[in-house]
Amino acid sequence: MVSVAVKNLSYEVNGVHILNDISFTHSSGLLMIIGPNGAGKTTLLRALAGLVKFRGSVELDGVRPEEYRRYISYVPAQPSLDLMARGLDVALAMNYRPPDGLWRERFLEVLGRFGLGGLANRPVISMSSGEQRLLLLAAALSRDPRLLILDEPTAFLDVTNRTKVIELLQELAGDGVSVVVATHDIEYTAVADNVAVLKSGRLVSFGPPREALSEELLSDVYGISIRRVDRNTPSYMPELLLKRFSK
């Protein structure tokens, strides 16, 4: 497991504070980062991956992200892909090292889990948005990362593949990979080991879902009424949906 320690992390652009004095420690498992659009989720992921300059500190097993980069796989929410590249080319580019054969095996294994082994030889332009998302996840895992950082990994996916992705992330966390995910799918936070809640660039709550989340907190963060689905699980939905189904 990779220990992630963030202390007094701040980031601004042209005088606008994107992240404000964020501190937390995530020692193991699956961390989900939630919050409304513009809360700073993507910038926080980029800081963890060592892709932006910031004030404060980020340490991964005691070292800076730049020194740990070979062990990190990062998939942005809006990647830029060569539309004529094959799936296999995308995975090779993400490995950016002489191929040893193992990455290819792992890549095909993950694609096969989603029934998408054929993507390896198809050009990106022929793939749906959901297929591209799964292709990138498989490519990221082909590097055998110690820290997996994903921005909206379930975007564009149907309910079957969303569920498969979450199950895969749980398995990875159980096998010792530290997984950090930014997501708008708040219902999936129930399976996380820790949840970080951002609002306007500030960390307003952090910890296990049962401790970090509440109806009052989420309603304030998102500006709408959000209710707990039931007493037994820390899963939440907009009250509008619960009202609809309770009639």
mmCIF file of C-alpha atoms in Angstrom:
data_model
loop_
_atom_site.group_PDB
_atom_site.id
_atom_site.type_symbol
_atom_site.label_atom_id
_atom_site.label_comp_id
_atom_site.label_asym_id
_atom_site.label_seq_id
_atom_site.Cartn_x
_atom_site.Cartn_y
_atom_site.Cartn_z
ATOM 1 C CA MET A 1 0.000 0.000 0.000
ATOM 2 C CA VAL A 2 1.143 3.534 -0.788
ATOM 3 C CA SER A 3 0.672 6.021 2.023
ATOM 4 C CA VAL A 4 -0.596 9.381 0.715
ATOM 5 C CA ALA A 5 0.177 12.344 2.987
ATOM 6 C CA VAL A 6 -1.058 15.799 2.002
ATOM 7 C CA LYS A 7 -0.201 18.808 4.155
ATOM 8 C CA ASN A 8 -1.311 22.417 3.692
ATOM 9 C CA LEU A 9 -1.772 21.924 -0.047
ATOM 10 C CA SER A 10 -2.766 25.109 -1.886
ATOM 11 C CA TYR A 11 -2.920 25.945 -5.572
ATOM 12 C CA GLU A 12 -3.979 29.109 -7.373
ATOM 13 C CA VAL A 13 -4.193 30.399 -10.932
ATOM 14 C CA ASN A 14 -4.119 34.147 -11.635
ATOM 15 C CA GLY A 15 -4.956 34.896 -8.029
ATOM 16 C CA VAL A 16 -7.892 32.460 -7.952
ATOM 17 C CA HIS A 17 -7.559 29.797 -5.245
ATOM 18 C CA ILE A 18 -8.367 26.386 -6.696
ATOM 19 C CA LEU A 19 -7.221 24.448 -3.608
ATOM 20 C CA ASN A 20 -7.032 25.952 -0.131
ATOM 21 C CA ASP A 21 -4.879 24.522 2.664
ATOM 22 C CA ILE A 22 -5.834 20.853 2.239
ATOM 23 C CA SER A 23 -4.402 18.270 4.633
ATOM 24 C CA PHE A 24 -5.147 14.562 5.021
ATOM 25 C CA THR A 25 -3.458 11.172 5.248
ATOM 26 C CA HIS A 26 -4.712 8.122 3.389
ATOM 27 C CA SER A 27 -2.767 5.054 4.429
ATOM 28 C CA SER A 28 -4.392 2.284 2.408
ATOM 29 C CA GLY A 29 -7.261 1.153 0.201
ATOM 30 C CA LEU A 30 -9.722 3.045 -1.959
ATOM 31 C CA LEU A 31 -10.059 6.825 -1.573
ATOM 32 C CA MET A 32 -12.953 8.559 -3.327
ATOM 33 C CA ILE A 33 -12.930 12.316 -3.801
ATOM 34 C CA ILE A 34 -16.316 13.957 -4.276
ATOM 35 C CA GLY A 35 -17.692 17.470 -4.612
ATOM 36 C CA PRO A 36 -19.518 19.651 -7.129
ATOM 37 C CA ASN A 37 -18.082 20.912 -10.412
ATOM 38 C CA GLY A 38 -15.235 23.332 -9.767
ATOM 39 C CA ALA A 39 -14.575 22.039 -6.244
ATOM 40 C CA GLY A 40 -10.938 21.205 -7.060
ATOM 41 C CA LYS A 41 -11.136 17.427 -7.476
ATOM 42 C CA THR A 42 -9.160 17.245 -10.735
ATOM 43 C CA THR A 43 -6.507 19.663 -9.487
ATOM 44 C CA LEU A 44 -6.054 17.567 -6.349
ATOM 45 C CA LEU A 45 -5.551 14.453 -8.480
ATOM 46 C CA ARG A 46 -2.982 16.270 -10.612
ATOM 47 C CA ALA A 47 -1.131 17.361 -7.488
ATOM 48 C CA LEU A 48 -1.019 13.764 -6.243
ATOM 49 C CA ALA A 49 0.354 12.710 -9.634
ATOM 50 C CA GLY A 50 3.008 15.446 -9.526
ATOM 51 C CA LEU A 51 1.628 17.290 -12.550
ATOM 52 C CA VAL A 52 1.111 20.777 -11.063
ATOM 53 C CA LYS A 53 3.209 23.136 -8.950
ATOM 54 C CA PHE A 54 1.647 23.863 -5.571
ATOM 55 C CA ARG A 55 2.318 25.203 -2.113
ATOM 56 C CA GLY A 56 2.465 22.763 0.772
ATOM 57 C CA SER A 57 3.525 19.152 0.453
ATOM 58 C CA VAL A 58 2.428 15.826 -1.006
ATOM 59 C CA GLU A 59 4.306 12.683 -0.037
ATOM 60 C CA LEU A 60 3.817 9.171 -1.409
ATOM 61 C CA ASP A 61 5.511 6.700 0.893
ATOM 62 C CA GLY A 62 7.604 9.588 2.141
ATOM 63 C CA VAL A 63 8.769 10.935 -1.238
ATOM 64 C CA ARG A 64 7.504 13.594 -3.622
ATOM 65 C CA PRO A 65 5.212 12.509 -6.482
ATOM 66 C CA GLU A 66 7.872 13.411 -9.059
ATOM 67 C CA GLU A 67 10.198 10.834 -7.486
ATOM 68 C CA TYR A 68 7.455 8.208 -7.395
ATOM 69 C CA ARG A 69 6.139 8.657 -10.933
ATOM 70 C CA ARG A 70 7.238 5.273 -12.268
ATOM 71 C CA TYR A 71 4.855 3.631 -9.794
ATOM 72 C CA ILE A 72 1.855 5.865 -10.626
ATOM 73 C CA SER A 73 -0.814 5.387 -13.276
ATOM 74 C CA TYR A 74 -2.984 8.467 -13.858
ATOM 75 C CA VAL A 75 -5.992 8.617 -16.177
ATOM 76 C CA PRO A 76 -7.525 12.089 -16.685
ATOM 77 C CA ALA A 77 -11.231 12.677 -17.235
ATOM 78 C CA GLN A 78 -10.655 14.081 -20.732
ATOM 79 C CA PRO A 79 -7.608 12.391 -22.229
ATOM 80 C CA SER A 80 -6.225 13.352 -25.615
ATOM 81 C CA LEU A 81 -6.001 10.273 -27.814
ATOM 82 C CA ASP A 82 -4.723 9.682 -31.315
ATOM 83 C CA LEU A 83 -7.933 8.621 -33.052
ATOM 84 C CA MET A 84 -6.070 6.413 -35.510
ATOM 85 C CA ALA A 85 -4.028 4.578 -32.842
ATOM 86 C CA ARG A 86 -4.978 1.006 -31.984
ATOM 87 C CA GLY A 87 -5.854 0.072 -28.446
ATOM 88 C CA LEU A 88 -2.560 -1.772 -28.116
ATOM 89 C CA ASP A 89 -0.693 1.383 -29.189
ATOM 90 C CA VAL A 90 -2.396 3.362 -26.415
ATOM 91 C CA ALA A 91 -1.300 0.820 -23.816
ATOM 92 C CA LEU A 92 2.268 0.796 -25.129
ATOM 93 C CA ALA A 93 2.425 4.598 -25.025
ATOM 94 C CA MET A 94 1.219 4.611 -21.421
ATOM 95 C CA ASN A 95 3.972 2.179 -20.457
ATOM 96 C CA TYR A 96 6.665 4.405 -22.053
ATOM 97 C CA ARG A 97 9.347 1.787 -21.524
ATOM 98 C CA PRO A 98 10.763 -1.060 -23.649
ATOM 99 C CA PRO A 99 8.070 -3.755 -23.795
ATOM 100 C CA ASP A 100 8.781 -6.803 -21.661
ATOM 101 C CA GLY A 101 5.632 -8.686 -22.595
ATOM 102 C CA LEU A 102 4.088 -8.534 -19.136
ATOM 103 C CA TRP A 103 2.289 -5.248 -19.753
ATOM 104 C CA ARG A 104 0.600 -6.684 -22.842
ATOM 105 C CA GLU A 105 -0.587 -9.725 -20.894
ATOM 106 C CA ARG A 106 -2.050 -7.566 -18.125
ATOM 107 C CA PHE A 107 -3.648 -5.189 -20.639
ATOM 108 C CA LEU A 108 -5.442 -7.995 -22.474
ATOM 109 C CA GLU A 109 -6.470 -9.570 -19.171
ATOM 110 C CA VAL A 110 -8.267 -6.407 -18.013
ATOM 111 C CA LEU A 111 -9.911 -5.857 -21.410
ATOM 112 C CA GLY A 112 -11.105 -9.455 -21.329
ATOM 113 C CA ARG A 113 -12.722 -8.848 -17.969
ATOM 114 C CA PHE A 114 -15.045 -6.386 -19.694
ATOM 115 C CA GLY A 115 -15.524 -8.599 -22.759
ATOM 116 C CA LEU A 116 -13.566 -6.113 -24.862
ATOM 117 C CA GLY A 117 -10.480 -8.033 -25.965
ATOM 118 C CA GLY A 118 -11.120 -6.900 -29.537
ATOM 119 C CA LEU A 119 -10.292 -3.286 -28.628
ATOM 120 C CA ALA A 120 -6.590 -4.136 -28.690
ATOM 121 C CA ASN A 121 -6.521 -4.080 -32.498
ATOM 122 C CA ARG A 122 -9.232 -1.502 -33.168
ATOM 123 C CA PRO A 123 -8.496 2.190 -33.824
ATOM 124 C CA VAL A 124 -9.659 4.612 -31.160
ATOM 125 C CA ILE A 125 -11.939 6.383 -33.638
ATOM 126 C CA SER A 126 -14.069 3.221 -33.890
ATOM 127 C CA MET A 127 -14.645 3.048 -30.127
ATOM 128 C CA SER A 128 -17.515 4.514 -28.133
ATOM 129 C CA SER A 129 -16.750 6.923 -25.276
ATOM 130 C CA GLY A 130 -17.363 4.108 -22.799
ATOM 131 C CA GLU A 131 -15.031 1.739 -24.649
ATOM 132 C CA GLN A 132 -12.327 4.401 -24.662
ATOM 133 C CA ARG A 133 -12.755 4.811 -20.912
ATOM 134 C CA LEU A 134 -12.298 1.072 -20.321
ATOM 135 C CA LEU A 135 -9.376 0.962 -22.750
ATOM 136 C CA LEU A 136 -7.570 3.625 -20.717
ATOM 137 C CA LEU A 137 -8.263 1.816 -17.459
ATOM 138 C CA ALA A 138 -6.789 -1.381 -18.894
ATOM 139 C CA ALA A 139 -3.782 0.549 -20.212
ATOM 140 C CA ALA A 140 -3.239 2.169 -16.817
ATOM 141 C CA LEU A 141 -3.334 -1.195 -15.059
ATOM 142 C CA SER A 142 -0.930 -2.727 -17.562
ATOM 143 C CA ARG A 143 1.801 -0.680 -15.860
ATOM 144 C CA ASP A 144 1.186 -2.603 -12.618
ATOM 145 C CA PRO A 145 0.985 0.635 -10.605
ATOM 146 C CA ARG A 146 1.329 0.958 -6.862
ATOM 147 C CA LEU A 147 -0.833 4.082 -6.966
ATOM 148 C CA LEU A 148 -3.759 4.308 -9.402
ATOM 149 C CA ILE A 149 -5.280 7.771 -9.871
ATOM 150 C CA LEU A 150 -8.507 7.999 -11.875
ATOM 151 C CA ASP A 151 -10.622 11.026 -12.781
ATOM 152 C CA GLU A 152 -14.260 10.051 -13.399
ATOM 153 C CA PRO A 153 -13.523 6.419 -14.314
ATOM 154 C CA THR A 154 -17.229 5.522 -14.553
ATOM 155 C CA ALA A 155 -18.171 8.365 -16.919
ATOM 156 C CA PHE A 156 -19.881 7.187 -20.140
ATOM 157 C CA LEU A 157 -20.303 3.655 -18.767
ATOM 158 C CA ASP A 158 -23.521 1.664 -18.560
ATOM 159 C CA VAL A 159 -24.638 0.321 -15.193
ATOM 160 C CA THR A 160 -23.060 -3.087 -15.835
ATOM 161 C CA ASN A 161 -19.616 -1.714 -16.593
ATOM 162 C CA ARG A 162 -19.826 0.903 -13.829
ATOM 163 C CA THR A 163 -20.387 -1.926 -11.387
ATOM 164 C CA LYS A 164 -17.548 -3.974 -12.876
ATOM 165 C CA VAL A 165 -15.167 -1.022 -12.592
ATOM 166 C CA ILE A 166 -16.032 -0.411 -8.943
ATOM 167 C CA GLU A 167 -15.610 -4.123 -8.189
ATOM 168 C CA LEU A 168 -12.220 -4.079 -9.929
ATOM 169 C CA LEU A 169 -11.087 -1.031 -7.934
ATOM 170 C CA GLN A 170 -12.116 -2.739 -4.690
ATOM 171 C CA GLU A 171 -10.131 -5.838 -5.686
ATOM 172 C CA LEU A 172 -7.063 -3.768 -6.509
ATOM 173 C CA ALA A 173 -7.273 -2.016 -3.150
ATOM 174 C CA GLY A 174 -7.592 -5.384 -1.447
ATOM 175 C CA ASP A 175 -4.506 -6.614 -3.302
ATOM 176 C CA GLY A 176 -2.374 -3.722 -2.065
ATOM 177 C CA VAL A 177 -2.795 -1.071 -4.775
ATOM 178 C CA SER A 178 -3.673 2.377 -3.451
ATOM 179 C CA VAL A 179 -6.544 3.754 -5.541
ATOM 180 C CA VAL A 180 -7.616 7.404 -5.634
ATOM 181 C CA VAL A 181 -10.762 8.247 -7.593
ATOM 182 C CA ALA A 182 -12.580 11.516 -8.259
ATOM 183 C CA THR A 183 -16.232 10.871 -8.994
ATOM 184 C CA HIS A 184 -19.687 12.436 -9.253
ATOM 185 C CA ASP A 185 -21.321 9.074 -8.495
ATOM 186 C CA ILE A 186 -21.864 9.667 -4.777
ATOM 187 C CA GLU A 187 -23.761 6.398 -4.375
ATOM 188 C CA TYR A 188 -20.485 4.497 -4.802
ATOM 189 C CA THR A 189 -18.776 6.195 -1.858
ATOM 190 C CA ALA A 190 -20.273 3.498 0.375
ATOM 191 C CA VAL A 191 -17.588 1.044 -0.831
ATOM 192 C CA ALA A 192 -14.634 3.392 -0.261
ATOM 193 C CA ASP A 193 -12.191 3.055 2.618
ATOM 194 C CA ASN A 194 -11.980 6.848 2.860
ATOM 195 C CA VAL A 195 -13.918 9.717 1.341
ATOM 196 C CA ALA A 196 -12.633 13.261 0.802
ATOM 197 C CA VAL A 197 -15.343 15.895 0.330
ATOM 198 C CA LEU A 198 -14.331 19.126 -1.413
ATOM 199 C CA LYS A 199 -16.259 22.373 -1.613
ATOM 200 C CA SER A 200 -14.866 25.533 -3.254
ATOM 201 C CA GLY A 201 -11.327 24.205 -3.033
ATOM 202 C CA ARG A 202 -11.509 23.287 0.633
ATOM 203 C CA LEU A 203 -11.585 19.896 2.303
ATOM 204 C CA VAL A 204 -14.779 19.916 4.363
ATOM 205 C CA SER A 205 -14.765 16.265 5.448
ATOM 206 C CA PHE A 206 -12.445 13.264 5.349
ATOM 207 C CA GLY A 207 -12.597 9.716 6.678
ATOM 208 C CA PRO A 208 -14.521 6.453 6.354
ATOM 209 C CA PRO A 209 -17.937 6.963 4.692
ATOM 210 C CA ARG A 210 -19.906 6.249 7.878
ATOM 211 C CA GLU A 211 -17.987 8.992 9.679
ATOM 212 C CA ALA A 212 -17.283 11.503 6.914
ATOM 213 C CA LEU A 213 -20.706 11.705 5.250
ATOM 214 C CA SER A 214 -24.092 12.917 6.419
ATOM 215 C CA GLU A 215 -27.285 14.215 4.864
ATOM 216 C CA GLU A 216 -26.598 17.703 6.208
ATOM 217 C CA LEU A 217 -23.024 17.826 4.899
ATOM 218 C CA LEU A 218 -23.833 16.566 1.400
ATOM 219 C CA SER A 219 -26.907 18.789 1.089
ATOM 220 C CA ASP A 220 -24.764 21.807 1.963
ATOM 221 C CA VAL A 221 -21.934 20.811 -0.405
ATOM 222 C CA TYR A 222 -24.179 20.189 -3.423
ATOM 223 C CA GLY A 223 -26.864 22.777 -2.691
ATOM 224 C CA ILE A 224 -29.722 20.302 -3.013
ATOM 225 C CA SER A 225 -31.477 17.997 -0.586
ATOM 226 C CA ILE A 226 -29.604 14.696 -0.332
ATOM 227 C CA ARG A 227 -30.834 11.826 1.808
ATOM 228 C CA ARG A 228 -29.383 8.565 3.073
ATOM 229 C CA VAL A 229 -30.804 5.580 1.227
ATOM 230 C CA ASP A 230 -31.202 3.460 4.362
ATOM 231 C CA ARG A 231 -29.827 3.129 7.866
ATOM 232 C CA ASN A 232 -27.616 0.152 7.145
ATOM 233 C CA THR A 233 -25.328 1.597 4.463
ATOM 234 C CA PRO A 234 -23.669 5.033 4.077
ATOM 235 C CA SER A 235 -25.188 5.449 0.611
ATOM 236 C CA TYR A 236 -26.862 8.689 -0.462
ATOM 237 C CA MET A 237 -29.148 9.947 -3.241
ATOM 238 C CA PRO A 238 -30.890 13.221 -4.102
ATOM 239 C CA GLU A 239 -34.154 13.464 -2.194
ATOM 240 C CA LEU A 240 -35.984 14.032 -5.484
ATOM 241 C CA LEU A 241 -35.261 10.432 -6.522
ATOM 242 C CA LEU A 242 -36.140 8.971 -3.156
ATOM 243 C CA LYS A 243 -39.444 10.844 -3.121
ATOM 244 C CA ARG A 244 -40.238 9.547 -6.568
ATOM 245 C CA PHE A 245 -39.627 5.931 -5.590
ATOM 246 C CA SER A 246 -41.348 6.174 -2.211
ATOM 247 C CA LYS A 247 -44.725 7.047 -3.723
#
